[in-house]
CSV table of N, CA, C and O in Angstrom, one decimal:
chain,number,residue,atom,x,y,z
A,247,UNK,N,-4.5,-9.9,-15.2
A,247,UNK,CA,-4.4,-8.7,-16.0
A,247,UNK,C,-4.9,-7.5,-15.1
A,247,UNK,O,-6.0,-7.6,-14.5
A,248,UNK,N,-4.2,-6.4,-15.1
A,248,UNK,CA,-4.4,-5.6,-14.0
A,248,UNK,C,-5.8,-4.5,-14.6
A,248,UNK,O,-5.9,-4.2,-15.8
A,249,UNK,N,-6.3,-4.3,-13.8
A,249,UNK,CA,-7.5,-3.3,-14.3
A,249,UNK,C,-7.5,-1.9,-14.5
A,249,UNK,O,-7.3,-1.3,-13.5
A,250,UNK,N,-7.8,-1.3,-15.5
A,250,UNK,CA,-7.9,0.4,-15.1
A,250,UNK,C,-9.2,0.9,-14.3
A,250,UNK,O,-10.4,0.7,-14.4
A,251,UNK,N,-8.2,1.7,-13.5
A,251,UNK,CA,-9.7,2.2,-12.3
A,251,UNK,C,-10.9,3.3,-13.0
A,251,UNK,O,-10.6,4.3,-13.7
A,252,UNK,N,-11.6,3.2,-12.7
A,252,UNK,CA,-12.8,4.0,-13.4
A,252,UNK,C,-13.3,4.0,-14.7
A,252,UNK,O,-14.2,4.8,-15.0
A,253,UNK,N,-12.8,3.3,-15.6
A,253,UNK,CA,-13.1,4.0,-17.0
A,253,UNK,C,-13.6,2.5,-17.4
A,253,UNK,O,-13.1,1.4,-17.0
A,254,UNK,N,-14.6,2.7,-18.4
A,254,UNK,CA,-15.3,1.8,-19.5
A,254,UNK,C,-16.5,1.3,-19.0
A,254,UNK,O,-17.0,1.9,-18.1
A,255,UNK,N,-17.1,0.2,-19.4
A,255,UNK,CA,-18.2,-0.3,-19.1
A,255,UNK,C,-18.3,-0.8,-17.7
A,255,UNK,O,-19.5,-0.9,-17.3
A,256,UNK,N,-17.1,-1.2,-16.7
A,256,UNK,CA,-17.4,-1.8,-15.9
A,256,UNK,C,-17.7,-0.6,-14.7
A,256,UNK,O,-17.9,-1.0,-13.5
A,257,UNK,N,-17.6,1.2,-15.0
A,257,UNK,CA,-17.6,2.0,-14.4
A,257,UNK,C,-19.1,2.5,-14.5
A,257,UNK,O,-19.6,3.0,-13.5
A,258,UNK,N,-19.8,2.2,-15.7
A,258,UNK,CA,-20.9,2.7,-15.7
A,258,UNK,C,-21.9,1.9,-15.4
A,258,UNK,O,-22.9,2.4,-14.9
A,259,UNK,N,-21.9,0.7,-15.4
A,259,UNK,CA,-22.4,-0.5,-14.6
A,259,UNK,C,-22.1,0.1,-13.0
A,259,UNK,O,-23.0,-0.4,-12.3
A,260,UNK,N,-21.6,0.5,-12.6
A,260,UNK,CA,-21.4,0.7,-11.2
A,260,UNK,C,-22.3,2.1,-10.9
A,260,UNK,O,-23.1,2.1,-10.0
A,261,UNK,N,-22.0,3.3,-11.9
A,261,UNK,CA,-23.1,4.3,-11.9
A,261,UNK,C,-24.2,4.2,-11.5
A,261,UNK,O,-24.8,4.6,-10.5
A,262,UNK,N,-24.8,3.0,-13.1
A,262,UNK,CA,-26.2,3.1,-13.1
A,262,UNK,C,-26.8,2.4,-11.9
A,262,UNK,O,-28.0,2.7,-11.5
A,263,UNK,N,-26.0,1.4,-11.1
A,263,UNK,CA,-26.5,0.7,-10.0
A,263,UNK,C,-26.4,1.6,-8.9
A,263,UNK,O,-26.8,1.0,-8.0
A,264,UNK,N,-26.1,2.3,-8.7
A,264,UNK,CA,-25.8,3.8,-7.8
A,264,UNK,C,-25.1,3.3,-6.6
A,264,UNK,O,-25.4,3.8,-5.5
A,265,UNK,N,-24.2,2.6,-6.7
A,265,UNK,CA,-22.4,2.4,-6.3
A,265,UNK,C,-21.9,3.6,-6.1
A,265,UNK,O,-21.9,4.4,-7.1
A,266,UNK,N,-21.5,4.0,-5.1
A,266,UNK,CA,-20.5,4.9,-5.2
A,266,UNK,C,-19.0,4.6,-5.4
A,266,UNK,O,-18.4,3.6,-5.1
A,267,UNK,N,-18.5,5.8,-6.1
A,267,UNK,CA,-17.0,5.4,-6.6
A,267,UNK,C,-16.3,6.1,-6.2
A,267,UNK,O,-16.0,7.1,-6.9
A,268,UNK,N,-15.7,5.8,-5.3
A,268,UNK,CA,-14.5,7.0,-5.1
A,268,UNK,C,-12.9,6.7,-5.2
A,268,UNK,O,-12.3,5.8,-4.7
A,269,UNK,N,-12.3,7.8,-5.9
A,269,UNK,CA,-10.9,7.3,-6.1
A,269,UNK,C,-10.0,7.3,-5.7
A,269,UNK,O,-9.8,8.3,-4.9
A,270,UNK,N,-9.1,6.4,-5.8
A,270,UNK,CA,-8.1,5.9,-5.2
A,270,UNK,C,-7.0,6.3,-5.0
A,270,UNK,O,-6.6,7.0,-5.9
A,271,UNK,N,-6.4,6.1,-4.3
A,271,UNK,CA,-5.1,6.7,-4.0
A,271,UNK,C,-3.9,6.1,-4.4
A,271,UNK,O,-3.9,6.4,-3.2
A,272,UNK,N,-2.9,5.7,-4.8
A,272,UNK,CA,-1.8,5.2,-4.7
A,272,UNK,C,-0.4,6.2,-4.8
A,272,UNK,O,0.0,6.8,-5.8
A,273,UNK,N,0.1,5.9,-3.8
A,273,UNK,CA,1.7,6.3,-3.8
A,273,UNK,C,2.7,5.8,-3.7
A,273,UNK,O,2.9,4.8,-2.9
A,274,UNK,N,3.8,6.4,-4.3
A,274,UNK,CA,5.1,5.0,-4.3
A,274,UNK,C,6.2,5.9,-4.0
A,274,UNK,O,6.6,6.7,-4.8
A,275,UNK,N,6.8,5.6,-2.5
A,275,UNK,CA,8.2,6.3,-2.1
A,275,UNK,C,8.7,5.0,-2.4
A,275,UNK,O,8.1,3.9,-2.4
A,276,UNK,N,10.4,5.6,-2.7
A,276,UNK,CA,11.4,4.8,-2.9
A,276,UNK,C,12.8,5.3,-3.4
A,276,UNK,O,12.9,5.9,-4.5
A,277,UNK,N,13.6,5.1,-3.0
A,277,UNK,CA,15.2,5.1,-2.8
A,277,UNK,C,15.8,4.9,-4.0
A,277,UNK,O,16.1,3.7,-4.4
A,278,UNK,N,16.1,5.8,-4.8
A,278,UNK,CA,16.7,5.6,-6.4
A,278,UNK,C,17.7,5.3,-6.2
A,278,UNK,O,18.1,4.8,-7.2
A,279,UNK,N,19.0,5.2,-5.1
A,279,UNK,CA,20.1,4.2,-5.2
A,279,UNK,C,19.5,3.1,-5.3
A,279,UNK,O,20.2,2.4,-6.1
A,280,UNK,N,18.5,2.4,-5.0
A,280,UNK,CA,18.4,1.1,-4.7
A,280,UNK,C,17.8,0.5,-5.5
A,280,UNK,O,17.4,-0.6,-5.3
A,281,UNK,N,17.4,1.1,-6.8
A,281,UNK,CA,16.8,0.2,-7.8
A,281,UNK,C,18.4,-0.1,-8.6
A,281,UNK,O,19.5,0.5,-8.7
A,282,UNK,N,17.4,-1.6,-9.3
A,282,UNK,CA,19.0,-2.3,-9.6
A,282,UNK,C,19.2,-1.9,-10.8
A,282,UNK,O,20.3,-1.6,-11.2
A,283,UNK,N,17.9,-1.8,-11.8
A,283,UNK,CA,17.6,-1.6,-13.4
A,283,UNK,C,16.8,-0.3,-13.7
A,283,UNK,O,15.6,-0.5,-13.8
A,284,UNK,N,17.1,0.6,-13.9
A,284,UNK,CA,16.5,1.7,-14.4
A,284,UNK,C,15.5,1.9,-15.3
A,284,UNK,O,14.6,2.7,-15.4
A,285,UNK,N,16.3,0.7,-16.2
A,285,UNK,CA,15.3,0.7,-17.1
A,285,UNK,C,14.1,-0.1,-17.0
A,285,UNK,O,13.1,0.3,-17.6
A,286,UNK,N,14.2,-1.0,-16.5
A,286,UNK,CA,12.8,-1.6,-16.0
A,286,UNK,C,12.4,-1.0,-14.6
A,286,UNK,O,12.2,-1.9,-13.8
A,287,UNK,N,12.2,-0.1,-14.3
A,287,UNK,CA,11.9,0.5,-12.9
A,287,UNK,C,11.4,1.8,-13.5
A,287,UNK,O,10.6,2.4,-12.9
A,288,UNK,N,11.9,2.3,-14.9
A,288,UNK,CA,11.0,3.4,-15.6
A,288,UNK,C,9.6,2.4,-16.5
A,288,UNK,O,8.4,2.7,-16.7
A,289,UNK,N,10.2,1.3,-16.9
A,289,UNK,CA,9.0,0.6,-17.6
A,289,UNK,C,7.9,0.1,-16.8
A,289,UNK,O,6.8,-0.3,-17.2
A,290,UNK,N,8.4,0.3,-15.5
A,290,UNK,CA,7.1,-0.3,-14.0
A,290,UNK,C,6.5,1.3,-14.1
A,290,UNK,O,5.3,1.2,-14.4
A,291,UNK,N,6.8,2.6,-13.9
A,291,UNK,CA,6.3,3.8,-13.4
A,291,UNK,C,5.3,4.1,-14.5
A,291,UNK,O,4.2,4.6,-14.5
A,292,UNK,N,6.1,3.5,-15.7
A,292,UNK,CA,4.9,4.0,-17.3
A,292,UNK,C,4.0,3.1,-17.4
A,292,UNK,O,3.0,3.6,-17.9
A,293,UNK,N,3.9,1.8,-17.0
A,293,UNK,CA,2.9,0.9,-16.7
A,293,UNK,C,1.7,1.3,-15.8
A,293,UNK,O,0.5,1.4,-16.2
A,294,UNK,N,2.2,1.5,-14.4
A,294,UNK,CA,1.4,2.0,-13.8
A,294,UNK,C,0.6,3.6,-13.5
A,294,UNK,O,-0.4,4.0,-12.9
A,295,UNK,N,1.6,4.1,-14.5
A,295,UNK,CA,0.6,5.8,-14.9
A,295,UNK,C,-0.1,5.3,-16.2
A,295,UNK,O,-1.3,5.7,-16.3
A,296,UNK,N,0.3,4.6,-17.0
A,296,UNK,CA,-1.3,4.4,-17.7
A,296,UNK,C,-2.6,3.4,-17.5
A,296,UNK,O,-3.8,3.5,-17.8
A,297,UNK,N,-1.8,2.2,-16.6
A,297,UNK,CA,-3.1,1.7,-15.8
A,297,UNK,C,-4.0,2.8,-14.9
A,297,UNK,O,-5.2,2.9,-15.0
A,298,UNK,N,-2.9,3.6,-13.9
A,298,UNK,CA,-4.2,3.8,-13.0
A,298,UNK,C,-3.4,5.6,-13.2
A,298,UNK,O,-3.0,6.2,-12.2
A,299,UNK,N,-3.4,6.1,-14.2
A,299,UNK,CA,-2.8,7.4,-14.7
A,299,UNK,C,-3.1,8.5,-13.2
A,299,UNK,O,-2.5,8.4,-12.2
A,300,UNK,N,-4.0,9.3,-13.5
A,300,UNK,CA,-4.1,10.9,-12.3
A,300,UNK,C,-3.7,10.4,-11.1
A,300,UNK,O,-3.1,11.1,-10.3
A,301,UNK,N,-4.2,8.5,-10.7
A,301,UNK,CA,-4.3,8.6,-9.2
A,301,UNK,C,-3.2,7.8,-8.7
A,301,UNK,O,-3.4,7.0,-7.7
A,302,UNK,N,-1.6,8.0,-9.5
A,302,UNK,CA,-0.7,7.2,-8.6
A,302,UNK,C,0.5,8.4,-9.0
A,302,UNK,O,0.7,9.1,-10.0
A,303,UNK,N,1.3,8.4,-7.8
A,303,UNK,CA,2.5,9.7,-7.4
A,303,UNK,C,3.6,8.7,-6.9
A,303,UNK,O,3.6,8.0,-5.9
A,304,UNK,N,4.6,9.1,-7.7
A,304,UNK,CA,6.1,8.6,-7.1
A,304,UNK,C,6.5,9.8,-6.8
A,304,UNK,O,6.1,10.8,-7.3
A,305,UNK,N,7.6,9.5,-5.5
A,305,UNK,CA,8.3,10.2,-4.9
A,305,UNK,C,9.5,9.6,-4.4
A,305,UNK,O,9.5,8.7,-3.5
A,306,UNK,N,11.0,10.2,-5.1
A,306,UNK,CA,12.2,9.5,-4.5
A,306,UNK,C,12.8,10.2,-3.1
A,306,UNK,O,13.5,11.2,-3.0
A,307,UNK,N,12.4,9.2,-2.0
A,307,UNK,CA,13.1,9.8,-1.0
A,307,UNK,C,14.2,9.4,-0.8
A,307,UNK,O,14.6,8.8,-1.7
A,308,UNK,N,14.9,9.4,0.2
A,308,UNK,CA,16.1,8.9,0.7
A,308,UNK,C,15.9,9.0,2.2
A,308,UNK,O,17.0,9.0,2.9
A,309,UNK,N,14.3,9.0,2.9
A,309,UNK,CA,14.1,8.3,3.5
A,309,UNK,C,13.6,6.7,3.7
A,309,UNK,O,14.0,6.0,4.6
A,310,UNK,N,12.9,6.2,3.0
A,310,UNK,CA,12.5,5.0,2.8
A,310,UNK,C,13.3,4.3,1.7
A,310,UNK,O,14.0,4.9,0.9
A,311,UNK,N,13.2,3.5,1.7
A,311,UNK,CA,13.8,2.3,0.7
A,311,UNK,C,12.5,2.1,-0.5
A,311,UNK,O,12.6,2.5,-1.6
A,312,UNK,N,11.5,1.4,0.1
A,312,UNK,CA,10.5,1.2,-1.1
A,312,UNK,C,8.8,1.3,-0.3
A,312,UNK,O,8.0,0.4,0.1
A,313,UNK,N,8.7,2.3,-0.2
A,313,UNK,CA,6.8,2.2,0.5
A,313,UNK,C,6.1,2.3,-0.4
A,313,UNK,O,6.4,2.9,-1.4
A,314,UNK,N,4.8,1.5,-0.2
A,314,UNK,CA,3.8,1.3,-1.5
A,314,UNK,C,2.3,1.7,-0.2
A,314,UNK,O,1.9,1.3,0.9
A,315,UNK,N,1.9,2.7,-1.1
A,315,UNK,CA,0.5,3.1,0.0
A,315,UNK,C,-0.8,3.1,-0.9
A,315,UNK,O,-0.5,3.2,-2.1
A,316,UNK,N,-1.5,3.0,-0.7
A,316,UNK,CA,-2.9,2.8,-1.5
A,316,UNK,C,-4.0,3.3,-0.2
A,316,UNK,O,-4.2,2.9,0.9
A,317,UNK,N,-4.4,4.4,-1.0
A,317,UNK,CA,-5.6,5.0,0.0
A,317,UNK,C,-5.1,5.7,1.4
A,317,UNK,O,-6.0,6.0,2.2
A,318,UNK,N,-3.4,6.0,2.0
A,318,UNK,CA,-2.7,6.6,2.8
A,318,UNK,C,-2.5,5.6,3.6
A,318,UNK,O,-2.1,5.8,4.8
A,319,UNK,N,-2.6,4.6,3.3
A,319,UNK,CA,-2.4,2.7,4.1
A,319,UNK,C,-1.1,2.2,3.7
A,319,UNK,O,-0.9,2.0,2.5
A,320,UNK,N,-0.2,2.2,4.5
A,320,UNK,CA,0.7,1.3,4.1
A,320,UNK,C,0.5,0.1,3.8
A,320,UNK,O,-0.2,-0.4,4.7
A,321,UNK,N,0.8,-0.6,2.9
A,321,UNK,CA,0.2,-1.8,2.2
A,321,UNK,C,1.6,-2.9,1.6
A,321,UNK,O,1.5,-4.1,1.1
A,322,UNK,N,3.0,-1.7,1.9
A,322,UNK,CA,4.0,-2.9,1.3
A,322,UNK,C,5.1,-2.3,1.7
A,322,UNK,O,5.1,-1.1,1.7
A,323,UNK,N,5.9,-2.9,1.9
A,323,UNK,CA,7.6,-2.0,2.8
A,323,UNK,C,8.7,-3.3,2.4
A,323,UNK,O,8.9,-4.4,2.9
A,324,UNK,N,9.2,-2.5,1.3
A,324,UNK,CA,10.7,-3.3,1.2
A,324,UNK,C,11.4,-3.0,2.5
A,324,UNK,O,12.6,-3.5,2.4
A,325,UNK,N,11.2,-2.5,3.4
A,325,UNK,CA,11.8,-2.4,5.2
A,325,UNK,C,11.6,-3.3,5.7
A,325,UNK,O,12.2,-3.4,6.8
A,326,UNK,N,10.6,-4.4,5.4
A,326,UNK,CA,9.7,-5.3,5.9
A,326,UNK,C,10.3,-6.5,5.8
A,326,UNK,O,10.1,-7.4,6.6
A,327,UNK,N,11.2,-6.6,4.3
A,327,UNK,CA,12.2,-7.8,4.5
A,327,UNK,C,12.8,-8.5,5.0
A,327,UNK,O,13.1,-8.0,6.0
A,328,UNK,N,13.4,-9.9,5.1
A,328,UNK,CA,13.9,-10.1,5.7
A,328,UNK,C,15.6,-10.5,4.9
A,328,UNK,O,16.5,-11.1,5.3
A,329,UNK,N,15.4,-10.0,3.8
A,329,UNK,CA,16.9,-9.7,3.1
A,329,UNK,C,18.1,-9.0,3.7
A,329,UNK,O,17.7,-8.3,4.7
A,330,UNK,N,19.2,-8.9,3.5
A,330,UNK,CA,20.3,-7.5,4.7
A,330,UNK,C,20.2,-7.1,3.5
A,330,UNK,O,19.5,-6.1,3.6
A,331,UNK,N,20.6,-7.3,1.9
A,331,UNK,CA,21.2,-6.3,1.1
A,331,UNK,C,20.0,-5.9,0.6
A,331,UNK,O,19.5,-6.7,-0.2
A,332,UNK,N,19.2,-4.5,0.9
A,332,UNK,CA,17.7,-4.6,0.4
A,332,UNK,C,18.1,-3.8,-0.9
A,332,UNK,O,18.9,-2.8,-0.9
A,333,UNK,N,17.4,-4.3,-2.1
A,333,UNK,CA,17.3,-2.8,-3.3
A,333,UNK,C,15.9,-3.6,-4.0
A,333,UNK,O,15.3,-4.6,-3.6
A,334,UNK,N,15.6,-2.7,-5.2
A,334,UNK,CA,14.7,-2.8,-6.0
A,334,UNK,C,14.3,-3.2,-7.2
A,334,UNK,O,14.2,-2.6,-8.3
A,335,UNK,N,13.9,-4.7,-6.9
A,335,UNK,CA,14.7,-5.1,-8.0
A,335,UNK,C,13.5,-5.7,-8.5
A,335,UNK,O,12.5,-5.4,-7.8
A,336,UNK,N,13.2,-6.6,-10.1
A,336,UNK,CA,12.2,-7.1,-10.9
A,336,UNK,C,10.9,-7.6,-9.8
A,336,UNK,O,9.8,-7.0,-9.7
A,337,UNK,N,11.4,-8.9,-8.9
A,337,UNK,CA,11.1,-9.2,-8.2
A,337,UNK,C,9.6,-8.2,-7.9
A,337,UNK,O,8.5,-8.3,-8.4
A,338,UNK,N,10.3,-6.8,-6.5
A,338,UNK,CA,10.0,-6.4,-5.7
A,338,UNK,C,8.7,-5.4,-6.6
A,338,UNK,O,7.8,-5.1,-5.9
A,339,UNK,N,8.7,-5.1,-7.4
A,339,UNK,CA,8.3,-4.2,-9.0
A,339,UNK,C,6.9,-5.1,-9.0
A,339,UNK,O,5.9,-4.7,-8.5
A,340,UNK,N,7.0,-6.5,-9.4
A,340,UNK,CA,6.1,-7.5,-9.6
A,340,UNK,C,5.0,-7.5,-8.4
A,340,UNK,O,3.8,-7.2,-8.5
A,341,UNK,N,5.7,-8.0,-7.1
A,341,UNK,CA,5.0,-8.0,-6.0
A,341,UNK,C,4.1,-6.7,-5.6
A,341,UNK,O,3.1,-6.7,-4.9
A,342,UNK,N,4.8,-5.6,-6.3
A,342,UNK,CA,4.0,-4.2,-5.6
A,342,UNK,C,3.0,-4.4,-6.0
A,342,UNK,O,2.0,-4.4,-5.4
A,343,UNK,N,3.1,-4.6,-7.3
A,343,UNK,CA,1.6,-4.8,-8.7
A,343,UNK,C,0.6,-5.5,-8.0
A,343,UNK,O,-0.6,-5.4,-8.0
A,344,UNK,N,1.2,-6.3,-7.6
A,344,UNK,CA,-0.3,-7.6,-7.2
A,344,UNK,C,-0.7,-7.1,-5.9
A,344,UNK,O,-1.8,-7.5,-5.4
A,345,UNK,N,0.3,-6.2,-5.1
A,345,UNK,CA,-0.4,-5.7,-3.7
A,345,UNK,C,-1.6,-4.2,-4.4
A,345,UNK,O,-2.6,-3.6,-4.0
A,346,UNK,N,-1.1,-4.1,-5.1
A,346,UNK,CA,-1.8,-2.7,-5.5
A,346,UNK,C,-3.0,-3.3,-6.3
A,346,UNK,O,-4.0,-2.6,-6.3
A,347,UNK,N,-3.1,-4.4,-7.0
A,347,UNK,CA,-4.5,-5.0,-7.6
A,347,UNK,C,-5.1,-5.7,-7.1
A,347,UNK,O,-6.3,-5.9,-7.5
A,348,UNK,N,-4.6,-6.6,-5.7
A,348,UNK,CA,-5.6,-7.2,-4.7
A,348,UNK,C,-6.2,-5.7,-3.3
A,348,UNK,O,-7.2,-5.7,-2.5
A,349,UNK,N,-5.4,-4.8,-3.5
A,349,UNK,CA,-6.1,-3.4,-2.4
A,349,UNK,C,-7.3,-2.6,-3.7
A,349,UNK,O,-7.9,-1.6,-3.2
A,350,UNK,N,-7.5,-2.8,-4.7
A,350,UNK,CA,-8.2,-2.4,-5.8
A,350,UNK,C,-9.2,-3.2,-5.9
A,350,UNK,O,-10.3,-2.6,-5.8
A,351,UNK,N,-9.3,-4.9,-6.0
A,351,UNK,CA,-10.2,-5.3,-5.5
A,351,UNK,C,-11.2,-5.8,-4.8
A,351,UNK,O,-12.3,-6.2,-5.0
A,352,UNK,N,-10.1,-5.5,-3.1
A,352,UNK,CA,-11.1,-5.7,-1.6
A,352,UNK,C,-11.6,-3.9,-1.5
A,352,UNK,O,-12.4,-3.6,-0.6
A,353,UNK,N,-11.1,-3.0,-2.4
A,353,UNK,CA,-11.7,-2.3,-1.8
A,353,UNK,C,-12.8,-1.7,-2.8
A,353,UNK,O,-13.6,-0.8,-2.5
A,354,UNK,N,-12.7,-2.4,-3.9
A,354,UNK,CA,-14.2,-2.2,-4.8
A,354,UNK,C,-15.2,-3.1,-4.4
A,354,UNK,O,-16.4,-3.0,-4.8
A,355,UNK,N,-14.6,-4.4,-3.4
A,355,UNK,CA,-16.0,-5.4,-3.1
A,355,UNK,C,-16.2,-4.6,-1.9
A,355,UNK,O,-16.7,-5.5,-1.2
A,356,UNK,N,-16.2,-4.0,-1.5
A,356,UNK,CA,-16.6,-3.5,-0.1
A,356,UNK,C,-18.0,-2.6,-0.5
A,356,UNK,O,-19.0,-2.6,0.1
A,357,UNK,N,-17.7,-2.0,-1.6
A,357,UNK,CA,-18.4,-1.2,-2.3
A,357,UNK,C,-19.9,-1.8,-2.2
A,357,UNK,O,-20.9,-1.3,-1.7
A,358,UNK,N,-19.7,-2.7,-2.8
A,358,UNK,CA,-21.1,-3.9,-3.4
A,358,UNK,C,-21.4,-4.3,-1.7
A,358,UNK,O,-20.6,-4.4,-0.7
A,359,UNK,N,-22.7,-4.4,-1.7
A,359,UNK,CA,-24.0,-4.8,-0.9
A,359,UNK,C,-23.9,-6.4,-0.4
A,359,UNK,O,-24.6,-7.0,-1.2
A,360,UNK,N,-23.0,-7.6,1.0
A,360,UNK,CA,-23.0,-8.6,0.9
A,360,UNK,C,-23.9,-9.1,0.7
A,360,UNK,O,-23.7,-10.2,0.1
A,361,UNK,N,-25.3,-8.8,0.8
A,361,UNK,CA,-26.4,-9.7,1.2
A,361,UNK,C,-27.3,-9.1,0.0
A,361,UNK,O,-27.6,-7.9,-0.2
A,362,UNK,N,-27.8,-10.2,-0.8
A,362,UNK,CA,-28.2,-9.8,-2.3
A,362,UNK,C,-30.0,-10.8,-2.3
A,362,UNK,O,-30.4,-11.9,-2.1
A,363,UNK,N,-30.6,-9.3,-2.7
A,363,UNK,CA,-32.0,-9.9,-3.0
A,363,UNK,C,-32.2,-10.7,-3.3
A,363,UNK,O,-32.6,-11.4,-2.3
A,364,UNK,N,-32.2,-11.3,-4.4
A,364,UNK,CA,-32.2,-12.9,-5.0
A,364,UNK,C,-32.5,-13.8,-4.1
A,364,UNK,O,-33.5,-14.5,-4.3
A,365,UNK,N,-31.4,-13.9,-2.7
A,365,UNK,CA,-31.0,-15.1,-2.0
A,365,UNK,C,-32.0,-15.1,-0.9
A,365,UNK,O,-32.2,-16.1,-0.3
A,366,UNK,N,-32.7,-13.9,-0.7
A,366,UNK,CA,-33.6,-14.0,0.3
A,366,UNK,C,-35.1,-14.4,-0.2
A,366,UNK,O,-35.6,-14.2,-1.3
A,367,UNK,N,-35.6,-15.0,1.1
A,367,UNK,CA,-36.7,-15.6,0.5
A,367,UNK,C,-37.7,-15.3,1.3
A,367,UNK,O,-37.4,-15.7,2.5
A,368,UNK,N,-38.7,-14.6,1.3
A,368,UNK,CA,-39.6,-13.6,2.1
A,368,UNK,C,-41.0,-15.3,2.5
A,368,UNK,O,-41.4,-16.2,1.8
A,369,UNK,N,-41.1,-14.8,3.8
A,369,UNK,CA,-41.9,-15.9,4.4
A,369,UNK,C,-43.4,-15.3,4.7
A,369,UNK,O,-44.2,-16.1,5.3
């Protein structure tokens, strides 16, 4: 289940531990000939503006096919395929989601401190 960035209890738990939070980026170019279903390709953009609302921007170009950037990192390229007839289809919608919630996760554990009081044992 995908998480919303910043907001609820698991944001202020990160406050009061004095985590810094800084937010995230995401952007999505892509090629409106090349989605297959319109309508599920509007039901992916409404999903992900109320998951992660202010901090994700679509842009249709008609230079790229499908780039998915998180933080100005390219992180996913339907160019990257190895398909010949490339478009945008359920599939490729699916896959972005889990690239854009595993770059949400490695880059909130980065956040957190590896080496935790507890484990050390003063001699």
């Amino acid at each position: 289940m995908p998480q919303r960035l910043l907001f609820g209890i698991p944001c202020l738990t990160l406050k009061l531990k004095g985590i810094k939070i800084v937010m995230n980026k995401i952007n999505i170019s892509y090629n409106s000939k090349l989605v297959v279903d319109k309508k599920i390709f509007q039901s992916y953009i409404k999903d992900l503006e109320s998951l992660y609302s202010d901090q994700v921007t679509f842009t249709d170009s008609k230079e790229n096919d499908f780039n998915l950037y998180f933080n100005d990192k390219l992180i996913y390229s339907l160019e990257d395929s190895f398909d010949e007839n490339l478009s945008i289809d359920e599939q490729v919608l699916e896959k972005s989601k889990k690239y854009i919630e595993n770059s949400i996760n490695l880059s909130s554990s980065r956040d957190i401190p590896r080496v935790d009081d507890i484990g050390i044992v003063d001699y």
